[in-house]
PDB file of C-alpha atoms in Angstrom:
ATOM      1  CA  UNK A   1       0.000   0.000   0.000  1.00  0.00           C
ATOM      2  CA  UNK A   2       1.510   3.326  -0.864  1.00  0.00           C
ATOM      3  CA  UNK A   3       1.841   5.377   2.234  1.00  0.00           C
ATOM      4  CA  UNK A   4       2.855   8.991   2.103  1.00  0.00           C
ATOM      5  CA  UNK A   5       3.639  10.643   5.840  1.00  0.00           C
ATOM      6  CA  UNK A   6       4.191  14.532   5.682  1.00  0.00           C
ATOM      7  CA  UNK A   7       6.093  16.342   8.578  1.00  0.00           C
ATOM      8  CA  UNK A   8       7.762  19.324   9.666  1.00  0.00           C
ATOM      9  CA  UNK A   9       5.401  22.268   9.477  1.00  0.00           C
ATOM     10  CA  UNK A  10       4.858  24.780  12.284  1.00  0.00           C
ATOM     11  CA  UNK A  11       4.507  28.434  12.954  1.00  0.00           C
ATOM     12  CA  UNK A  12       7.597  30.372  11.679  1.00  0.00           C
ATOM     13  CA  UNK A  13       8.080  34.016  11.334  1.00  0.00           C
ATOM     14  CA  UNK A  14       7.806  36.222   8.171  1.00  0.00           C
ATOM     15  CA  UNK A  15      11.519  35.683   6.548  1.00  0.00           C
ATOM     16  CA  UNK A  16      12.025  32.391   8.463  1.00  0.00           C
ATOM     17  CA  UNK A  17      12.831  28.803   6.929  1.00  0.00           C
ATOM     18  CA  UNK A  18      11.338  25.619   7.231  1.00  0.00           C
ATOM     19  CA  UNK A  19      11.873  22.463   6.286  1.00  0.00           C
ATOM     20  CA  UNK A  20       9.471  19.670   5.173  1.00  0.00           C
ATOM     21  CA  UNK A  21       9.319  16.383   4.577  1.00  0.00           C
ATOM     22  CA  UNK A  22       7.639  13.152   3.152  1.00  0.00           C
ATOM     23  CA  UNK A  23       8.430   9.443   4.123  1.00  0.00           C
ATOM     24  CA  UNK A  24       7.486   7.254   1.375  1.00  0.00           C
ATOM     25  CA  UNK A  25       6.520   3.320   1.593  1.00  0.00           C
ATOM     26  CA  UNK A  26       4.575   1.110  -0.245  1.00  0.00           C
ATOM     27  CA  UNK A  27       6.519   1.835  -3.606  1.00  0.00           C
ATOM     28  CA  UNK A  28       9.925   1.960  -5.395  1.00  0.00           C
ATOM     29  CA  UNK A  29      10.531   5.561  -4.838  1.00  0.00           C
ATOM     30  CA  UNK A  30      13.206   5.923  -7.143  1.00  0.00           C
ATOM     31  CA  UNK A  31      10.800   5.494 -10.050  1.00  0.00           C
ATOM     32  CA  UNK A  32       8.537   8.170  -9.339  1.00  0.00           C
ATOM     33  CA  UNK A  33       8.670  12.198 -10.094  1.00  0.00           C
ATOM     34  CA  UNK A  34       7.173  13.449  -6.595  1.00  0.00           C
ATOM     35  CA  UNK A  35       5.610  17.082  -6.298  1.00  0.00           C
ATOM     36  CA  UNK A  36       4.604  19.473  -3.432  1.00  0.00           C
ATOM     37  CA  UNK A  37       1.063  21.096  -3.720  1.00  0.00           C
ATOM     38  CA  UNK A  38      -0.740  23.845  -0.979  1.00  0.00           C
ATOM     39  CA  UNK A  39      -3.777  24.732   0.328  1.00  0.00           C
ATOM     40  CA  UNK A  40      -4.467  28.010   1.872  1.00  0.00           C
ATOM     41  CA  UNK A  41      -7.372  28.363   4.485  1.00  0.00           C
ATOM     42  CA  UNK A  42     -10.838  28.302   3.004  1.00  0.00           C
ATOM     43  CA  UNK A  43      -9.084  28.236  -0.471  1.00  0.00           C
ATOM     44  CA  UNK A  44      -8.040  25.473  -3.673  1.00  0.00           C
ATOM     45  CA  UNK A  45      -5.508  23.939  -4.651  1.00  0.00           C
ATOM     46  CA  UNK A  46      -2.141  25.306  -5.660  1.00  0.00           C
ATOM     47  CA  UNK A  47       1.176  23.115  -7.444  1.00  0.00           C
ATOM     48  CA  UNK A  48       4.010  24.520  -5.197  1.00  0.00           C
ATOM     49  CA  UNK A  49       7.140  22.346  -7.057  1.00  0.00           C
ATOM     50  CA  UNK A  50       7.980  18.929  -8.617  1.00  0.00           C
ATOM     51  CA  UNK A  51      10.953  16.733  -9.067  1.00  0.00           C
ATOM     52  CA  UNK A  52      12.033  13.798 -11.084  1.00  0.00           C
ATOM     53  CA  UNK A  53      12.576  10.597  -9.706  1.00  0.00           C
ATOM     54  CA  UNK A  54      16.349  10.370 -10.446  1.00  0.00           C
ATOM     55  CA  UNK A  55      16.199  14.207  -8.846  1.00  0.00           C
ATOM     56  CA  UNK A  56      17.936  15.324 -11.943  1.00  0.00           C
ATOM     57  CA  UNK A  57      15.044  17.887 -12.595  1.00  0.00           C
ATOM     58  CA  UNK A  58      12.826  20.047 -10.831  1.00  0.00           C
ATOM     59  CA  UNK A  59       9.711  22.386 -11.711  1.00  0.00           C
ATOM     60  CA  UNK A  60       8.838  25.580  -9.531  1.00  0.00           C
ATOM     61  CA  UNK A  61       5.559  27.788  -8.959  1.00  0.00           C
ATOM     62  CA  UNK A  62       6.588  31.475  -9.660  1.00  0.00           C
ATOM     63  CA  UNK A  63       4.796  32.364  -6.473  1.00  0.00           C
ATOM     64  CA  UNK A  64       8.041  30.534  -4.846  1.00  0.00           C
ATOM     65  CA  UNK A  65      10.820  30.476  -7.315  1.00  0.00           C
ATOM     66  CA  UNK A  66      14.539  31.501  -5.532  1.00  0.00           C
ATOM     67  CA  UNK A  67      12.778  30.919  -2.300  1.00  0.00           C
ATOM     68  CA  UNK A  68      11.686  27.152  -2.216  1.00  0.00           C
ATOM     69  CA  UNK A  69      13.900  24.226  -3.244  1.00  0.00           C
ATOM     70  CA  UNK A  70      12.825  20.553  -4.035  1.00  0.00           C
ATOM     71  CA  UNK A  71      15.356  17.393  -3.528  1.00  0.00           C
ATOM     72  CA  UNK A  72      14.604  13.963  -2.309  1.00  0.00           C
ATOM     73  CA  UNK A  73      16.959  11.137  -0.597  1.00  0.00           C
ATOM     74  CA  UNK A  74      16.238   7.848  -2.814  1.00  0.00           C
ATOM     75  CA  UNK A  75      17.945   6.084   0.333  1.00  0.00           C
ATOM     76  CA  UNK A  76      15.741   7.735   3.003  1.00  0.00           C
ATOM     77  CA  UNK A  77      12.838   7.242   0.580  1.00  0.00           C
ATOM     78  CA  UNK A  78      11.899  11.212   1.197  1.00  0.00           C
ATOM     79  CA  UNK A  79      11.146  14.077  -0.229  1.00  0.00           C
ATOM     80  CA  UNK A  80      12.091  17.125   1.168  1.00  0.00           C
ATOM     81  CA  UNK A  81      10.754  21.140   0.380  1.00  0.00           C
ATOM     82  CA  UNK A  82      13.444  23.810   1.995  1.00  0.00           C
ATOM     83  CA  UNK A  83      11.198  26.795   2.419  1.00  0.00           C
ATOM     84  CA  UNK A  84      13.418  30.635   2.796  1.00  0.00           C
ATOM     85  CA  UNK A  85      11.822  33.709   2.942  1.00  0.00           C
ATOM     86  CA  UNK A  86       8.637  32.507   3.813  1.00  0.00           C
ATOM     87  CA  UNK A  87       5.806  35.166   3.527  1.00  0.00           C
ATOM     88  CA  UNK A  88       2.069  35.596   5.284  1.00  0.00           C
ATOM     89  CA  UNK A  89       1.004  34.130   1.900  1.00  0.00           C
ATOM     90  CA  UNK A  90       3.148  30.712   1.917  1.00  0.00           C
ATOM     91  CA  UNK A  91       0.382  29.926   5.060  1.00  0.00           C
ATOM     92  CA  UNK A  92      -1.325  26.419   3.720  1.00  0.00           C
ATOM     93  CA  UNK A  93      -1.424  23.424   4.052  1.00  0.00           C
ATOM     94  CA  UNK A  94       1.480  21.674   2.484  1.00  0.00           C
ATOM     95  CA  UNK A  95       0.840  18.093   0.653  1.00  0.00           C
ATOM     96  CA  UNK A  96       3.066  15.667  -1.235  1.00  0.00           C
ATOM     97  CA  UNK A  97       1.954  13.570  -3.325  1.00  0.00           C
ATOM     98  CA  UNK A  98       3.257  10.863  -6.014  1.00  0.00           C
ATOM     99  CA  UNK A  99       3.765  11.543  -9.948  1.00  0.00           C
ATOM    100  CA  UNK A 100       3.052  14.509 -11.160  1.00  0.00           C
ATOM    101  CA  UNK A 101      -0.506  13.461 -11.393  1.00  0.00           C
ATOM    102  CA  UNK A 102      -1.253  13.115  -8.244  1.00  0.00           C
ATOM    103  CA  UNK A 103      -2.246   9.662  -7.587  1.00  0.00           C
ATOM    104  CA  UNK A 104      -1.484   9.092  -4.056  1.00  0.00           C
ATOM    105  CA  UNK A 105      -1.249  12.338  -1.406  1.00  0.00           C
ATOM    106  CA  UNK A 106       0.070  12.255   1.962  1.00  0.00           C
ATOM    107  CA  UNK A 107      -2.073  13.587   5.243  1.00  0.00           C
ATOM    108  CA  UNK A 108      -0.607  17.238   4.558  1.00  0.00           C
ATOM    109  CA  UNK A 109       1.293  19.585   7.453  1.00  0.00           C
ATOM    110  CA  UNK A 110       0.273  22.663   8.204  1.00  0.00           C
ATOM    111  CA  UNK A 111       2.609  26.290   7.564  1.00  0.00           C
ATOM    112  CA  UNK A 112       1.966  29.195   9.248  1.00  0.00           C
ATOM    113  CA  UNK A 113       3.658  32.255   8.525  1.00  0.00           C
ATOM    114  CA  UNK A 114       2.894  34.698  11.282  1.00  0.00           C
ATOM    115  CA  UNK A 115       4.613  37.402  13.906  1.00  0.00           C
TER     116      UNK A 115
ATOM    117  CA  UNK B   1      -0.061  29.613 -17.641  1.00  0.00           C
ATOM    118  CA  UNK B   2      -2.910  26.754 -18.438  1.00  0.00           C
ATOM    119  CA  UNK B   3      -5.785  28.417 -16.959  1.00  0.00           C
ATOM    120  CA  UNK B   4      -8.707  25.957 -15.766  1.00  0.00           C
ATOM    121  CA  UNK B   5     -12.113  27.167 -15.411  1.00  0.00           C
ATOM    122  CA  UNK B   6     -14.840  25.230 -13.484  1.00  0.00           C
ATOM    123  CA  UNK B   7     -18.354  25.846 -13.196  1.00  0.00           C
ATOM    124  CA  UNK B   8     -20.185  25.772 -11.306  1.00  0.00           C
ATOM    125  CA  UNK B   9     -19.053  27.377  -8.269  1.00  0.00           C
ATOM    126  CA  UNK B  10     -21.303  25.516  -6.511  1.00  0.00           C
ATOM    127  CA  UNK B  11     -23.530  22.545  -7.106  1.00  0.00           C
ATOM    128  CA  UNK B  12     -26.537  21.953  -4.625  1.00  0.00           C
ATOM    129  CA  UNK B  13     -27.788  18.496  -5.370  1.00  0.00           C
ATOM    130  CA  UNK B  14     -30.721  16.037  -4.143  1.00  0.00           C
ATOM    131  CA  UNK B  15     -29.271  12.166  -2.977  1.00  0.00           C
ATOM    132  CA  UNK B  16     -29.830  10.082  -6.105  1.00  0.00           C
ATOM    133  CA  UNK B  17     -30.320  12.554  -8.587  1.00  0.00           C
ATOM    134  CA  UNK B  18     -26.976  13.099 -11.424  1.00  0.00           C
ATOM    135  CA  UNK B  19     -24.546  15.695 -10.874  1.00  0.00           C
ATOM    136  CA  UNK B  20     -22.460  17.562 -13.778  1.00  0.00           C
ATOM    137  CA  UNK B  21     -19.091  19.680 -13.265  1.00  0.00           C
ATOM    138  CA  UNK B  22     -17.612  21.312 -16.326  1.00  0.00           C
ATOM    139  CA  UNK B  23     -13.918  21.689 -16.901  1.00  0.00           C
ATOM    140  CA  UNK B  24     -12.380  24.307 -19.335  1.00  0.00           C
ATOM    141  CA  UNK B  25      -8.814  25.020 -20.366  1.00  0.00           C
ATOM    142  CA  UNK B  26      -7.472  27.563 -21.976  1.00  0.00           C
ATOM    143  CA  UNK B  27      -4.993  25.287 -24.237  1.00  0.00           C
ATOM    144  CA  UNK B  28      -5.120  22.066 -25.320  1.00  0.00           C
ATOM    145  CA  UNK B  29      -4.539  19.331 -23.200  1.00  0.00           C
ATOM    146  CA  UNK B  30      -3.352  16.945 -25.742  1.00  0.00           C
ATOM    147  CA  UNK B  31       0.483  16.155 -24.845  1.00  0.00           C
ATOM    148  CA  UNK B  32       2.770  15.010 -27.880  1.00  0.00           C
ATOM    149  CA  UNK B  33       2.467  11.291 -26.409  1.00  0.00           C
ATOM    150  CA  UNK B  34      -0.759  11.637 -28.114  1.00  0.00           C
ATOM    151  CA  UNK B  35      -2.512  11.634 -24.232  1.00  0.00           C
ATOM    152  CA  UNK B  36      -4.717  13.825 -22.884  1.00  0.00           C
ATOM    153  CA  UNK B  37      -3.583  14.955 -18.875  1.00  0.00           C
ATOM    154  CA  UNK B  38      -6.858  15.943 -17.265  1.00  0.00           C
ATOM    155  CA  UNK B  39      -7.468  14.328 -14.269  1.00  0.00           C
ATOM    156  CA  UNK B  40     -10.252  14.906 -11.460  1.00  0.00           C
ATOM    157  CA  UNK B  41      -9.839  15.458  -7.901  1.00  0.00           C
ATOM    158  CA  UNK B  42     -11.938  14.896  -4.678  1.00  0.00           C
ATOM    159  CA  UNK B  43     -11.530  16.282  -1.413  1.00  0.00           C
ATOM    160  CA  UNK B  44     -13.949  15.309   1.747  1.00  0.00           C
ATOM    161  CA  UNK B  45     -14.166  17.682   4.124  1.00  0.00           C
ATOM    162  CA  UNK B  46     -11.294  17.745   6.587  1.00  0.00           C
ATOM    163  CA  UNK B  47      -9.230  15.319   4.302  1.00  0.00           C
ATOM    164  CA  UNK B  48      -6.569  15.217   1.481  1.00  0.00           C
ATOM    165  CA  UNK B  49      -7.472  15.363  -1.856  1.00  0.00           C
ATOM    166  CA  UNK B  50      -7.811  12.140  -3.769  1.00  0.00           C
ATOM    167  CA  UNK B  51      -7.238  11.045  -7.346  1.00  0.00           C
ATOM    168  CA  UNK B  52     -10.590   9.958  -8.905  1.00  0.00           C
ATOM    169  CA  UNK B  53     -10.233  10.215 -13.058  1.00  0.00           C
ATOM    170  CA  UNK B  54      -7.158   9.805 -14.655  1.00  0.00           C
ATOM    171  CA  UNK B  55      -6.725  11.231 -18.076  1.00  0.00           C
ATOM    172  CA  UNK B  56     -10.113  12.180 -18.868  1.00  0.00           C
ATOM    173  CA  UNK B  57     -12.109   9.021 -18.586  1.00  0.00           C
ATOM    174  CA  UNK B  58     -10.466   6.569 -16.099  1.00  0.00           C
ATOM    175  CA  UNK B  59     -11.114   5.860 -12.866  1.00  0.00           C
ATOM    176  CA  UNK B  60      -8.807   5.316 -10.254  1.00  0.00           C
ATOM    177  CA  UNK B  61      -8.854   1.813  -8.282  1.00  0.00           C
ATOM    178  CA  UNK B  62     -11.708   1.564  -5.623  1.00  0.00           C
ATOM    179  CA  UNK B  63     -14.177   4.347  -7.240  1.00  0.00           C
ATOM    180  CA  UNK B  64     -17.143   4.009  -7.874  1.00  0.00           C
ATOM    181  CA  UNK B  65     -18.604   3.554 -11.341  1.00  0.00           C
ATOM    182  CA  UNK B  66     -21.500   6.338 -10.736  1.00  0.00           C
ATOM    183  CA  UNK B  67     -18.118   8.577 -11.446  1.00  0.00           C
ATOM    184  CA  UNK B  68     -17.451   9.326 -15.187  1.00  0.00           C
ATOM    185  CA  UNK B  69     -15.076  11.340 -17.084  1.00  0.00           C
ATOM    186  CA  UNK B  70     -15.243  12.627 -20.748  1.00  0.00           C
ATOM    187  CA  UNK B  71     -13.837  15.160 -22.942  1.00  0.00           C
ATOM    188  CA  UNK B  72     -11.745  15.928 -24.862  1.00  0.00           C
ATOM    189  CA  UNK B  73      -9.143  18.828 -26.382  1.00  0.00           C
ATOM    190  CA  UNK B  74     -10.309  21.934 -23.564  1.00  0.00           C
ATOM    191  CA  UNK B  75     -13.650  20.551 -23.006  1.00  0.00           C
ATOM    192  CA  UNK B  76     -14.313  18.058 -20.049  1.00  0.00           C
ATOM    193  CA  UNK B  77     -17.063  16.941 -17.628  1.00  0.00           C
ATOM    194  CA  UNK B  78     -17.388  14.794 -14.611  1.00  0.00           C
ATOM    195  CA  UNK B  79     -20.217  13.056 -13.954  1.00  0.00           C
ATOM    196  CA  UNK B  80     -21.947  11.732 -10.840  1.00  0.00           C
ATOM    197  CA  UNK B  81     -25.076   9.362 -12.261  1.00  0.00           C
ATOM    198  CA  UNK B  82     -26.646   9.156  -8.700  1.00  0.00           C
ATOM    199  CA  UNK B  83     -25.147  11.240  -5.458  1.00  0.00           C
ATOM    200  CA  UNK B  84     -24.498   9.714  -2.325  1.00  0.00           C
ATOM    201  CA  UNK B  85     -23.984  11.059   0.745  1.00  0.00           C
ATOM    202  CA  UNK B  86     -20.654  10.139   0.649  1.00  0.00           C
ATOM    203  CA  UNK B  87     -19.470  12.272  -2.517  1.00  0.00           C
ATOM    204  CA  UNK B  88     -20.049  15.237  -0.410  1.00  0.00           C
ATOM    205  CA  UNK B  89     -16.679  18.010  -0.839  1.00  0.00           C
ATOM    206  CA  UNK B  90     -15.254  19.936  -3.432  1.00  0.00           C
ATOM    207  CA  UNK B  91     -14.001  18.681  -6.898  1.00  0.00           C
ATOM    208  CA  UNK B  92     -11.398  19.814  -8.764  1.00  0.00           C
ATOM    209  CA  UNK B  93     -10.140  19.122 -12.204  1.00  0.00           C
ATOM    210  CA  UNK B  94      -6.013  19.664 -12.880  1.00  0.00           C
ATOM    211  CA  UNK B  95      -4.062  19.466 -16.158  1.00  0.00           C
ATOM    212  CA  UNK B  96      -0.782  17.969 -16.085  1.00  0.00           C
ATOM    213  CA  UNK B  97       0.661  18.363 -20.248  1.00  0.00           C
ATOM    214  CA  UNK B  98       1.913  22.198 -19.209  1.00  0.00           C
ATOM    215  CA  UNK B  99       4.049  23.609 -16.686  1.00  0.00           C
ATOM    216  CA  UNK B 100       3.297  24.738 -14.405  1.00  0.00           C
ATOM    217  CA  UNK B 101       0.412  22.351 -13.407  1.00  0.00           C
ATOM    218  CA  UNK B 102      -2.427  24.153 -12.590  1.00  0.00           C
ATOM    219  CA  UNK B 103      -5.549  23.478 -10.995  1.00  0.00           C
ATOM    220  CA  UNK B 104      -9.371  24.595 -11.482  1.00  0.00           C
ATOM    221  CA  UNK B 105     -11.037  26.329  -8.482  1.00  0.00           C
ATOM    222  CA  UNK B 106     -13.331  24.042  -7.346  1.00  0.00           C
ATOM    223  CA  UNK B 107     -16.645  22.613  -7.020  1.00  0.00           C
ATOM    224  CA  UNK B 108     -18.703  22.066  -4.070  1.00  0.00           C
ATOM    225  CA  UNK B 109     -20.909  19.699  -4.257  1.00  0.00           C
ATOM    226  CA  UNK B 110     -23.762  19.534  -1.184  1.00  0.00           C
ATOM    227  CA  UNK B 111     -26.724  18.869  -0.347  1.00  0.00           C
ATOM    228  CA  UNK B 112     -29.606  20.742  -1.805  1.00  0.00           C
TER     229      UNK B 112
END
């Protein structure tokens, strides 16, 4: 069964970093592009980044581009999003999920960007 | 950017009667594999999305067949042939040929 566990969120100031992450099982990881997508309070869906399974290539939103960074560890199984310069507006709940279509999604952790 | 419009915004609906959410991009969704990337989304209230139709048409392992997809080129529908309780949340369709991905803005479907 493919499991997908996300982690790390929290309450961080404006300008602070955070780091996420999600522990894959249930699948050959290494086979699979993996992506990040948000959800703000009360609002849809939004693609935050992507990243091949080798980890060669990655995709960004503009809304984080030079602040956000994908990268997994194929011998952790994980995926990881590095989040700098986080703004009021990066607030959401963060998912992973598998492929770049989305067919399995993890339970999501929550980001709060707040003073 | 691949915009994707939904309508409606909302969808009231009586328990056993059809339901219909529209899908509209603004380019084609026809990648040069010769597939079309338009899948459908659920989300339950208070849970993670889910995966329900896979480009265009099928459906995802353990849904139920009173879930359809169809379409084709910037045009696509879901279809619900009888509600249940159950199918209760907000849909959303996503295109996956064009980066960056982008998602439609929802439909909730609830109880009339």
């Amino acid at each position: 069964e493919v499991q997908l566990l996300d982690s790390g969120g929290g309450l961080v100031q404006p300008g602070g970093s955070l780091r996420l992450s999600c522990a894959a099982s249930g699948f050959t990881f290494n086979y699979y592009g993996m992506t990040w997508v948000r959800q703000a309070p009360g609002k849809g869906l939004e693609w935050v980044s992507a990243i091949s399974g080798s980890g060669d290539n990655t995709y960004y939103a503009d809304s984080v581009k030079g602040r956000f960074t994908i990268s997994r560890d194929n011998s952790k199984n994980t995926l990881y999003l590095h989040m700098n310069s986080l703004r009021s507006e990066d607030t959401a709940i963060y998912f992973c999920a598998r492929d770049y279509s989305f067919d399995s999604w993890g339970q999501g952790t929550l980001v709060t960007v707040s003073s | 950017d691949v915009v994707m419009t939904q309508s409606p915004l909302s969808l009231p609906v009586t328990l056993g009667q059809p339901a219909s959410i529209s899908c509209r991009s603004s380019q084609s969704l026809v990648y040069s594999d010769g597939n079309t990337y338009l899948n459908w989304f659920q989300q339950r209230p208070g849970q993670s999305p889910r995966r329900l139709i896979y480009k265009i048409s099928n459906r995802d392992s353990g849904v139920p067949d009173r879930f359809s997809g169809s379409g084709s080129g910037t045009d696509f529908t879901l279809k619900i042939s009888r509600v249940e309780a159950e199918d209760i949340g907000v849909y959303y369709c996503m295109q996956a040929p064009h980066w960056p991905l982008t998602f439609g803005g929802g439909t909730k479907v609830e109880i009339k």
